Short mmCIF file of N, CA and C in Angstrom, two decimals:
data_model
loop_
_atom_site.label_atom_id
_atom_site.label_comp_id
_atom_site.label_asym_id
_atom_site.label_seq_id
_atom_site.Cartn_x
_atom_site.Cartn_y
_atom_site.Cartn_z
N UNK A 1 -21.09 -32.91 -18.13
CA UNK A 1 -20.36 -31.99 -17.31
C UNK A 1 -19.05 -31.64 -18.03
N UNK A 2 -18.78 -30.71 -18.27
CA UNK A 2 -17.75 -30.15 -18.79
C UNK A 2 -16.31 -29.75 -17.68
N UNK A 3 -15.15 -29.85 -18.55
CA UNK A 3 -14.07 -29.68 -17.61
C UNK A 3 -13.69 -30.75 -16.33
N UNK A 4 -12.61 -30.52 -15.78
CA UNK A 4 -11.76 -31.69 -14.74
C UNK A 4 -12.72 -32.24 -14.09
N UNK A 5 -13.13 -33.56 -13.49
CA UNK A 5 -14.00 -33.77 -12.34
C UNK A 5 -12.41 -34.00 -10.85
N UNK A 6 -12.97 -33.59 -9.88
CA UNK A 6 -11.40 -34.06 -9.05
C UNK A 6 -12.35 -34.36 -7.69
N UNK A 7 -11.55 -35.87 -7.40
CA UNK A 7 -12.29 -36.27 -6.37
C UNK A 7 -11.39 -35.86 -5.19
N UNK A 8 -12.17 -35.32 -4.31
CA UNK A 8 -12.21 -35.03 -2.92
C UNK A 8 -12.09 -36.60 -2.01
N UNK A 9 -10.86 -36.82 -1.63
CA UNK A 9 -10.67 -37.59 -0.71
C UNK A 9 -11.65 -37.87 0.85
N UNK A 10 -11.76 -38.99 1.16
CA UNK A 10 -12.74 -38.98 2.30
C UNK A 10 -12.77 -38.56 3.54
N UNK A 11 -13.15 -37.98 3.74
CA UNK A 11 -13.55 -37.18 5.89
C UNK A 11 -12.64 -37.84 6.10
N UNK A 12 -12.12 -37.13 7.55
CA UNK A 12 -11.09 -38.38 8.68
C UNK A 12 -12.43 -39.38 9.06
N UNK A 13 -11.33 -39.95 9.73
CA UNK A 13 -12.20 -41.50 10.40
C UNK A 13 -10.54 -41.26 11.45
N UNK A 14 -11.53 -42.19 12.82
CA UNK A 14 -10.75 -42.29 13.89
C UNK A 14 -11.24 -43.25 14.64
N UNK A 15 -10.15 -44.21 15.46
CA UNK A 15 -10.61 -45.49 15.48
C UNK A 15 -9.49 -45.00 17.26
N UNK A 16 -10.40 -45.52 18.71
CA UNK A 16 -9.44 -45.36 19.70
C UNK A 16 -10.03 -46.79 20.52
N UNK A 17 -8.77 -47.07 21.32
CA UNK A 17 -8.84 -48.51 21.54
C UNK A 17 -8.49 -48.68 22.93
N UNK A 18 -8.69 -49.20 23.80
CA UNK A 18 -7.86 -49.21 25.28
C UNK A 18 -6.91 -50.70 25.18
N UNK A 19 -6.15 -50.61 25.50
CA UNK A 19 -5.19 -52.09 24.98
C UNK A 19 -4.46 -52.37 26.50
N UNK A 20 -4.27 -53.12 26.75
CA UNK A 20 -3.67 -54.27 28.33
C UNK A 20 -2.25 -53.25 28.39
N UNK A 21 -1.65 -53.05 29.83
CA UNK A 21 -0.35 -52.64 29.95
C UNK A 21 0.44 -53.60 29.81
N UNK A 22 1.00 -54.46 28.69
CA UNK A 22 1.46 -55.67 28.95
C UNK A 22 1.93 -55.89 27.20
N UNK A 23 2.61 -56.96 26.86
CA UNK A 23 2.96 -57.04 26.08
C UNK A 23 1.89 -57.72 25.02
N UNK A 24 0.94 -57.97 25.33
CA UNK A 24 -0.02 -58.91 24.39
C UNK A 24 -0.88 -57.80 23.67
N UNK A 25 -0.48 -56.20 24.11
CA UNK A 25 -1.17 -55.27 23.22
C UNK A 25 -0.37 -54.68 21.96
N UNK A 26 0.69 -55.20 21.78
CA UNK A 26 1.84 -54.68 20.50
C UNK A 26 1.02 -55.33 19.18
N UNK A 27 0.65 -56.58 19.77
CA UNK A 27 0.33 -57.69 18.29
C UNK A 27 -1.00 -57.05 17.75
N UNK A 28 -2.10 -56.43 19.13
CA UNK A 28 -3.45 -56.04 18.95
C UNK A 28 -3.09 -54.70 18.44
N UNK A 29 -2.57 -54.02 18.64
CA UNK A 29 -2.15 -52.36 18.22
C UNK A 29 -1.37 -52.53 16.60
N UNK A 30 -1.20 -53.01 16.18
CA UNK A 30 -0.65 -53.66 14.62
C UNK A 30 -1.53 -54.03 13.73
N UNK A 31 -2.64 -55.47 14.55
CA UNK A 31 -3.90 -55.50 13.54
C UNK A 31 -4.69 -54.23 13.64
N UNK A 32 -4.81 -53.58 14.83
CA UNK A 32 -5.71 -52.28 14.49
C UNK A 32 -5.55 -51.45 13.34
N UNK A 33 -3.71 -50.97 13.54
CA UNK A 33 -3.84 -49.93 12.31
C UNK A 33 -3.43 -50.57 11.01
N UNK A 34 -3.36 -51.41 10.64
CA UNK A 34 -3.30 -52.69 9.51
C UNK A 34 -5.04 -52.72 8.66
N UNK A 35 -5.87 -52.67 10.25
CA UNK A 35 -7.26 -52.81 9.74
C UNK A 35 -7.67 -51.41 9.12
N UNK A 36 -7.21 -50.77 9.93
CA UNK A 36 -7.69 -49.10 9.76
C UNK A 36 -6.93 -48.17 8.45
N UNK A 37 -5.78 -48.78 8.15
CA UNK A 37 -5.50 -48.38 6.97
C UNK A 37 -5.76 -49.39 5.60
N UNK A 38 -6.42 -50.44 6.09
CA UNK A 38 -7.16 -50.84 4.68
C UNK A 38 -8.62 -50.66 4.42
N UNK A 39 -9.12 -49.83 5.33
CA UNK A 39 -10.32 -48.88 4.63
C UNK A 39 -10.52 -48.69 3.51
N UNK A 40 -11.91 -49.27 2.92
CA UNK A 40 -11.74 -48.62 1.41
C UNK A 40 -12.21 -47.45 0.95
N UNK A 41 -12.94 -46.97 2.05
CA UNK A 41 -13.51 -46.19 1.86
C UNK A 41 -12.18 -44.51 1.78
N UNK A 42 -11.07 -45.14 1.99
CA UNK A 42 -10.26 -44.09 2.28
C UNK A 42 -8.99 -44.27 0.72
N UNK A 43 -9.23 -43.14 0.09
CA UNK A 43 -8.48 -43.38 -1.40
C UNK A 43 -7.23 -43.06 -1.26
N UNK A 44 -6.83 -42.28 -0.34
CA UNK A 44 -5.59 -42.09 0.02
C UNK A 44 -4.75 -42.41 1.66
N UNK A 45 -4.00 -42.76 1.91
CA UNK A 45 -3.72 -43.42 3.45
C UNK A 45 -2.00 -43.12 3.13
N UNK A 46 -1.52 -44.30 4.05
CA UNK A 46 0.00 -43.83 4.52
C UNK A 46 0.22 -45.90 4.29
N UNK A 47 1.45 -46.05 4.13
CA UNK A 47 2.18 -46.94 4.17
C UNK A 47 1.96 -47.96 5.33
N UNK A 48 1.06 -49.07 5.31
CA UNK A 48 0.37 -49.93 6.62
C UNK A 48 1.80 -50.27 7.09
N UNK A 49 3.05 -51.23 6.39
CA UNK A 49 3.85 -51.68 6.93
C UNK A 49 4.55 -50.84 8.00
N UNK A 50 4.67 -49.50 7.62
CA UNK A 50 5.77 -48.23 8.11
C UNK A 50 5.14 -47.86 9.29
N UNK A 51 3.66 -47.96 9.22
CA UNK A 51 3.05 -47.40 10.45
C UNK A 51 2.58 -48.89 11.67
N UNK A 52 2.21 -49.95 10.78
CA UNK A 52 2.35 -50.85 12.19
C UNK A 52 3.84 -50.91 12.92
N UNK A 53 5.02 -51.05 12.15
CA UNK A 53 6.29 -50.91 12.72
C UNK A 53 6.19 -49.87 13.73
N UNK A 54 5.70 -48.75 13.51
CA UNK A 54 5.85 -47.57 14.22
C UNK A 54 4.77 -47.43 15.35
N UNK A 55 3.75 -48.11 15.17
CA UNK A 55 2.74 -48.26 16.30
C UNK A 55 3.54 -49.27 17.08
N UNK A 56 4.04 -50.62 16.67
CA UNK A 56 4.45 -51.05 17.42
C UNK A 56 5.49 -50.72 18.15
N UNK A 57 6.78 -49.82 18.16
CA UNK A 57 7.31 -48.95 19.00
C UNK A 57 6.86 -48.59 19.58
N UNK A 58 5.92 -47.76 19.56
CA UNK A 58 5.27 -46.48 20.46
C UNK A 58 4.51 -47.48 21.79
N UNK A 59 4.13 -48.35 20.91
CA UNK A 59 3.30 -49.53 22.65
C UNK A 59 4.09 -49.87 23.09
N UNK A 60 5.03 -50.56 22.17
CA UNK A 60 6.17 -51.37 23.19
C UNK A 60 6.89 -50.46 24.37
N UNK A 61 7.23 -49.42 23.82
CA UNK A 61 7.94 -48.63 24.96
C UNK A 61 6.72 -47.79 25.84
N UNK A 62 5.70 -47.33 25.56
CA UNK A 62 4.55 -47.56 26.90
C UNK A 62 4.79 -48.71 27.84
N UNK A 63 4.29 -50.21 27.30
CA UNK A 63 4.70 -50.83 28.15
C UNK A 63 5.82 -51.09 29.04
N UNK A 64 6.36 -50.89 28.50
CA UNK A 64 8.22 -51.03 28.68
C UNK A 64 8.47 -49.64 30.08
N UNK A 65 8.01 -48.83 29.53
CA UNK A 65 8.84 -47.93 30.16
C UNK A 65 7.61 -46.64 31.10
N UNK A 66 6.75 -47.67 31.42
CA UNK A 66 5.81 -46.50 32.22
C UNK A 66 5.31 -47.44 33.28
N UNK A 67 5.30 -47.17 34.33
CA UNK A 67 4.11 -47.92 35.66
C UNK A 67 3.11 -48.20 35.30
N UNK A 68 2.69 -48.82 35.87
CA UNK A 68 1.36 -49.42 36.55
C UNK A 68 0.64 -50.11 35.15
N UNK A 69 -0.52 -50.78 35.98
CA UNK A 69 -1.27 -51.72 35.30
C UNK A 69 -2.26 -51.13 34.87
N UNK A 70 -2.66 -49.94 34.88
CA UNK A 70 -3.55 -49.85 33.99
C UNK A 70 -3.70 -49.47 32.72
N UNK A 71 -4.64 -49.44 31.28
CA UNK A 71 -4.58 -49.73 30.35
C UNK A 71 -3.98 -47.92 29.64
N UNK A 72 -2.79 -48.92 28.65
CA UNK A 72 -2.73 -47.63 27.44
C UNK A 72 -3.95 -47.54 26.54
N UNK A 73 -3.64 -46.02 25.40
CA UNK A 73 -4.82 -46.49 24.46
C UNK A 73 -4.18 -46.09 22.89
N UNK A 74 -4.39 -46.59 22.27
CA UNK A 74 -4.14 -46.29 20.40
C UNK A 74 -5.34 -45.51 20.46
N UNK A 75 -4.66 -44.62 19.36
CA UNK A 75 -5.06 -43.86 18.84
C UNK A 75 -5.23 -43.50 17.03
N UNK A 76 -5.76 -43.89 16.52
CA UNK A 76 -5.19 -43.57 14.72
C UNK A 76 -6.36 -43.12 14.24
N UNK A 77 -5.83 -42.03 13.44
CA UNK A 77 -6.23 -41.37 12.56
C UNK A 77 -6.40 -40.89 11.61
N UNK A 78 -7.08 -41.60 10.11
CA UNK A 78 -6.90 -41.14 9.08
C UNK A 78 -7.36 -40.36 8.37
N UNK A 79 -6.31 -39.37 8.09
CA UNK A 79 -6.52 -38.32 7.13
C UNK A 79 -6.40 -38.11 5.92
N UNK A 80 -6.94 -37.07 5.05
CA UNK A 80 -6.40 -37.32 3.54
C UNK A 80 -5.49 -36.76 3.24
N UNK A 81 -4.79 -36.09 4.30
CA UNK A 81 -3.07 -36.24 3.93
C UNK A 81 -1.93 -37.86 4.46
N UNK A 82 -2.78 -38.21 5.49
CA UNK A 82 -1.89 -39.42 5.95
C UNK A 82 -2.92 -40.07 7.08
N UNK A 83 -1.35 -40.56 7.62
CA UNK A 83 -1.91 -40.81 9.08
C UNK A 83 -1.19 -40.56 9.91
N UNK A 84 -2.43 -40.17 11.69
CA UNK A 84 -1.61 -39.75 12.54
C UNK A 84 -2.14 -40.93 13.69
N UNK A 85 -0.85 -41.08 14.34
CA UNK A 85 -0.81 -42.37 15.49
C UNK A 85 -0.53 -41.86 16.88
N UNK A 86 -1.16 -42.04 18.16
CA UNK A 86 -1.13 -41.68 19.10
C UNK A 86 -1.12 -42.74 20.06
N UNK A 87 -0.18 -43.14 20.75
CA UNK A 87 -0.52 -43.97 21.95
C UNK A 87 -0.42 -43.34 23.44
N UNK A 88 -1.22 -43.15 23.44
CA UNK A 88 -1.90 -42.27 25.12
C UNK A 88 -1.25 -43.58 26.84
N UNK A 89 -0.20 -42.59 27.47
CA UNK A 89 0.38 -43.41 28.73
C UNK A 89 0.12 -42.76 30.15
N UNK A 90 0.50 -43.45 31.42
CA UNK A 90 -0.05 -42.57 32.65
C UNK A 90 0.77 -41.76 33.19
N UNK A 91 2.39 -42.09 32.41
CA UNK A 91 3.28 -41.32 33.03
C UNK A 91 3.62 -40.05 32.13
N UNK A 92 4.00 -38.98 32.96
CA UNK A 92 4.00 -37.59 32.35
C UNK A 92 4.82 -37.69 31.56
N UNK A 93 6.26 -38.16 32.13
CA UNK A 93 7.44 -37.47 31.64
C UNK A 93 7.60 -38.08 30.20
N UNK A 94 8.34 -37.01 29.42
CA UNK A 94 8.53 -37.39 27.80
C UNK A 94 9.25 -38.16 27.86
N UNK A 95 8.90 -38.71 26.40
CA UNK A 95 10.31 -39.73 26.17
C UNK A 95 11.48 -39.41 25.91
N UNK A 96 12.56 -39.95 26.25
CA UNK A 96 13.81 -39.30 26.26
C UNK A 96 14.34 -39.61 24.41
N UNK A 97 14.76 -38.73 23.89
CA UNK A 97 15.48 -38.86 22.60
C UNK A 97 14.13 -38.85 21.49
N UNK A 98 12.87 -38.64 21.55
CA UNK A 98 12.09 -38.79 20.62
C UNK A 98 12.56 -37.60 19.64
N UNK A 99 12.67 -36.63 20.12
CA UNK A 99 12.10 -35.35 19.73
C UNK A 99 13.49 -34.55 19.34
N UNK A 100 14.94 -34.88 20.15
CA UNK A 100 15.98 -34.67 20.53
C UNK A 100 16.68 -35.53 20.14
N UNK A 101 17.67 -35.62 18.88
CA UNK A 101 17.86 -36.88 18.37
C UNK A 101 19.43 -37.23 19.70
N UNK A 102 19.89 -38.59 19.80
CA UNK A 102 20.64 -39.05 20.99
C UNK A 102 21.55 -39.06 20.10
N UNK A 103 22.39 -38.56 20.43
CA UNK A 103 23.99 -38.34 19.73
C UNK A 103 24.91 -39.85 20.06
N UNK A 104 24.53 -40.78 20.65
CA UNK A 104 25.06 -41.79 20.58
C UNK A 104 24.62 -43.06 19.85
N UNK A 105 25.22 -43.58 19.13
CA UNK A 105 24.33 -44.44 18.34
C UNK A 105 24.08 -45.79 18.91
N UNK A 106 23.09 -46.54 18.65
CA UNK A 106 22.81 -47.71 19.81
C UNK A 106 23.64 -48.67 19.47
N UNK A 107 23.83 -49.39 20.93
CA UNK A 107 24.51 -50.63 20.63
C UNK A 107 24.13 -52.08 19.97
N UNK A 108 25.49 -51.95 19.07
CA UNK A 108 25.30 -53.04 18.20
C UNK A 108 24.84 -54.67 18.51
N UNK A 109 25.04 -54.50 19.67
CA UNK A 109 24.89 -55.60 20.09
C UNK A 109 23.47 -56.06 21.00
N UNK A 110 22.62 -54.75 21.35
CA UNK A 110 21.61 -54.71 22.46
C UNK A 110 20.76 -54.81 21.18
N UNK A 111 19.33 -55.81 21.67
CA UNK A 111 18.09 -56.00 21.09
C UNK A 111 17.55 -54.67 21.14
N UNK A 112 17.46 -53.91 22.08
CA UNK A 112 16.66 -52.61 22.06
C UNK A 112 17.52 -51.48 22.21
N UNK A 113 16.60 -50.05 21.87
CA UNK A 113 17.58 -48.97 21.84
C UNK A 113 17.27 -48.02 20.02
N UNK A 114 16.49 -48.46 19.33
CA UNK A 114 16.53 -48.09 17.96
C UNK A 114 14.89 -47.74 17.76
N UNK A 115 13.74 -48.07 18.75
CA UNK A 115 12.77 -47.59 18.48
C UNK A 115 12.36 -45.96 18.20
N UNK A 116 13.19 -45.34 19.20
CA UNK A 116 12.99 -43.93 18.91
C UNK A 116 13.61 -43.52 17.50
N UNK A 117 14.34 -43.91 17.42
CA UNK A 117 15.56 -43.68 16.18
C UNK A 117 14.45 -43.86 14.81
N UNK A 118 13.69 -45.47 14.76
CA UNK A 118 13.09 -45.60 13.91
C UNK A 118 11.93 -44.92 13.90
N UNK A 119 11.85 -44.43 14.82
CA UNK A 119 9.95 -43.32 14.37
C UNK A 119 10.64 -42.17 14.19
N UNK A 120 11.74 -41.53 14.66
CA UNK A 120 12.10 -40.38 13.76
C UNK A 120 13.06 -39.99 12.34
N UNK A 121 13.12 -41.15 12.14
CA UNK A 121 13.40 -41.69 11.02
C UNK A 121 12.73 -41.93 9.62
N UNK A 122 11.65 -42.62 9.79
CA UNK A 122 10.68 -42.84 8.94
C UNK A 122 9.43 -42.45 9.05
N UNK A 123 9.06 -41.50 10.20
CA UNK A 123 7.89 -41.09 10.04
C UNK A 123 8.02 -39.49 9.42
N UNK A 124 6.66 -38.64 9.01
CA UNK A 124 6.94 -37.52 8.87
C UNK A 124 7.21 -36.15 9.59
N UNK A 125 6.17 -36.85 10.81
CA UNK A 125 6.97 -36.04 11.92
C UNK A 125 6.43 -36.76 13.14
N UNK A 126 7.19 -36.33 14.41
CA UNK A 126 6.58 -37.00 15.65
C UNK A 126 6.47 -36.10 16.68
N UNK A 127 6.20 -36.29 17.80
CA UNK A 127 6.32 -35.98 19.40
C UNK A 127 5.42 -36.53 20.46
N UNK A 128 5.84 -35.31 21.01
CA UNK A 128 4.77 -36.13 22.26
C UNK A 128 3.93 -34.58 23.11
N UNK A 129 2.48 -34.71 23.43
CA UNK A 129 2.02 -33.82 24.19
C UNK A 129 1.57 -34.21 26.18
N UNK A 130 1.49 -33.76 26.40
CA UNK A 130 0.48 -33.62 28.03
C UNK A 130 -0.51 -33.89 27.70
N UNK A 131 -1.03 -35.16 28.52
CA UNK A 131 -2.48 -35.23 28.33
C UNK A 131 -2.88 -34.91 29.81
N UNK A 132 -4.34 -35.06 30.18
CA UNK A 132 -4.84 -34.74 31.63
C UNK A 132 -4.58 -36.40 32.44
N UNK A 133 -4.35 -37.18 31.84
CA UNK A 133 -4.04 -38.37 32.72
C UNK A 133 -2.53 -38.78 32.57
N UNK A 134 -1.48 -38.44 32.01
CA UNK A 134 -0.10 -38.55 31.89
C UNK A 134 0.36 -37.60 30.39
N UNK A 135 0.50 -39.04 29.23
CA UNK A 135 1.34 -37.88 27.83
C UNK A 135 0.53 -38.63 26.66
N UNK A 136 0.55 -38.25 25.66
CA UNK A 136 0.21 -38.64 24.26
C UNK A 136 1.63 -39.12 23.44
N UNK A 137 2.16 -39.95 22.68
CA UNK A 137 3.29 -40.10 22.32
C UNK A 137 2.90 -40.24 20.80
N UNK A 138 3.35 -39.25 19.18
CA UNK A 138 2.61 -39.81 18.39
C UNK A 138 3.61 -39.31 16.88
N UNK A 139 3.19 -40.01 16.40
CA UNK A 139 3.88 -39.76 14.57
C UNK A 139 2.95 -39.54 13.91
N UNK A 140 3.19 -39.05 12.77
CA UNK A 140 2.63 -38.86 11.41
C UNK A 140 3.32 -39.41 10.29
N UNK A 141 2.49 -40.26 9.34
CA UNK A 141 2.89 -40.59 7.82
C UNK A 141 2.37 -39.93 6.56
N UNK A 142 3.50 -39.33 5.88
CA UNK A 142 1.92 -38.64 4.72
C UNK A 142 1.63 -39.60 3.65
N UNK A 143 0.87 -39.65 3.52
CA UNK A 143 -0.30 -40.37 2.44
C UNK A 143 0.93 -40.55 1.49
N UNK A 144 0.07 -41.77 0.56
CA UNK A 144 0.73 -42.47 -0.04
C UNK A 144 -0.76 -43.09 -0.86
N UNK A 145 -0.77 -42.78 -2.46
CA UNK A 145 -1.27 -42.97 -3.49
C UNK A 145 -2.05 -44.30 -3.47
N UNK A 146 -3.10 -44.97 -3.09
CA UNK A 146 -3.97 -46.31 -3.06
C UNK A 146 -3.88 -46.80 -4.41
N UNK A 147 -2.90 -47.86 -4.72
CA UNK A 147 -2.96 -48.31 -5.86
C UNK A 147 -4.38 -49.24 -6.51
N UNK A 148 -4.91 -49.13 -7.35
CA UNK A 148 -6.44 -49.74 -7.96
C UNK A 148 -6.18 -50.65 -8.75
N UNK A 149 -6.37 -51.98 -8.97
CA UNK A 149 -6.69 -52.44 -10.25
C UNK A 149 -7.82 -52.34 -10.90
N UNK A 150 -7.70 -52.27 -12.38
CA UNK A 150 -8.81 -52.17 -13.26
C UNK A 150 -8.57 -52.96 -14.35
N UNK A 151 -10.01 -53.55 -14.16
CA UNK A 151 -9.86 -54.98 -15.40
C UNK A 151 -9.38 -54.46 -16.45
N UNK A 152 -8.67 -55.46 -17.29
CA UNK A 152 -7.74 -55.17 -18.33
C UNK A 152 -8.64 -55.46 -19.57
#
């Protein structure tokens, strides 16, 4: 065969999960996209550390900050530009400051208050939509080069 060969990165893949309203789904929503971005089948992905950090925001404050007991869900999706993360909640209303950065900076002293800050921060982009059962809350990472070893 003559001339460049250029490989075509792999189809999406999408992995959705229903996880407990409660705090014992942050740790399960972390190994998910931990698992899901070490696909091998996927040559290009997004930064696992940057995006479990960032999944784990997005649950924690579901749990944190929406009613009732019944279950959120992850959402991830990898593409061959990145990945996109969705955690699906029952309550409508948006999150406050996701989208709208908060002109006050959090206190130095409070454990919480920096999750929103950090997904619009380090992700590539975020928000949040309407779903038919409450909202979707979600980021994007762009891809990031799958390093290979090859015997020496």
């Amino acid at each position: 065969m003559n001339g460049l060969t250029v490989h075509e990165p792999s189809a999406s893949a999408s992995w959705r999960v229903a996880l407990p309203h409660t705090a014992a789904a942050v740790p399960v929503a972390r190994a998910l996209v931990r698992t899901a971005l070490a696909e091998p089948a996927h040559l290009v992905t997004a930064d696992s550390d940057t995006a479990e950090l960032l999944t784990a925001e997005l649950v924690a404050n579901a749990v944190e900050h929406t009613a009732g007991t019944g279950p959120i869900e992850l959402v991830v999706h990898l593409l061959p530009t990145g990945c996109h993360v969705e955690v699906h909640d029952p309550d409508p209303a948006p999150p406050g400051g996701l989208t709208r950065p908060d002109l006050t900076a959090p206190d130095p002293w409070q454990e919480d208050g920096r999750g929103l800050l950090l997904i619009r921060a380090l992700s590539s982009s975020c928000g949040h939509r309407p779903t038919e059962s409450g909202k979707a809350v979600w980021f994007r990472l762009s891809a990031v080069p799958v390093q290979r070893r090859h015997p020496a």
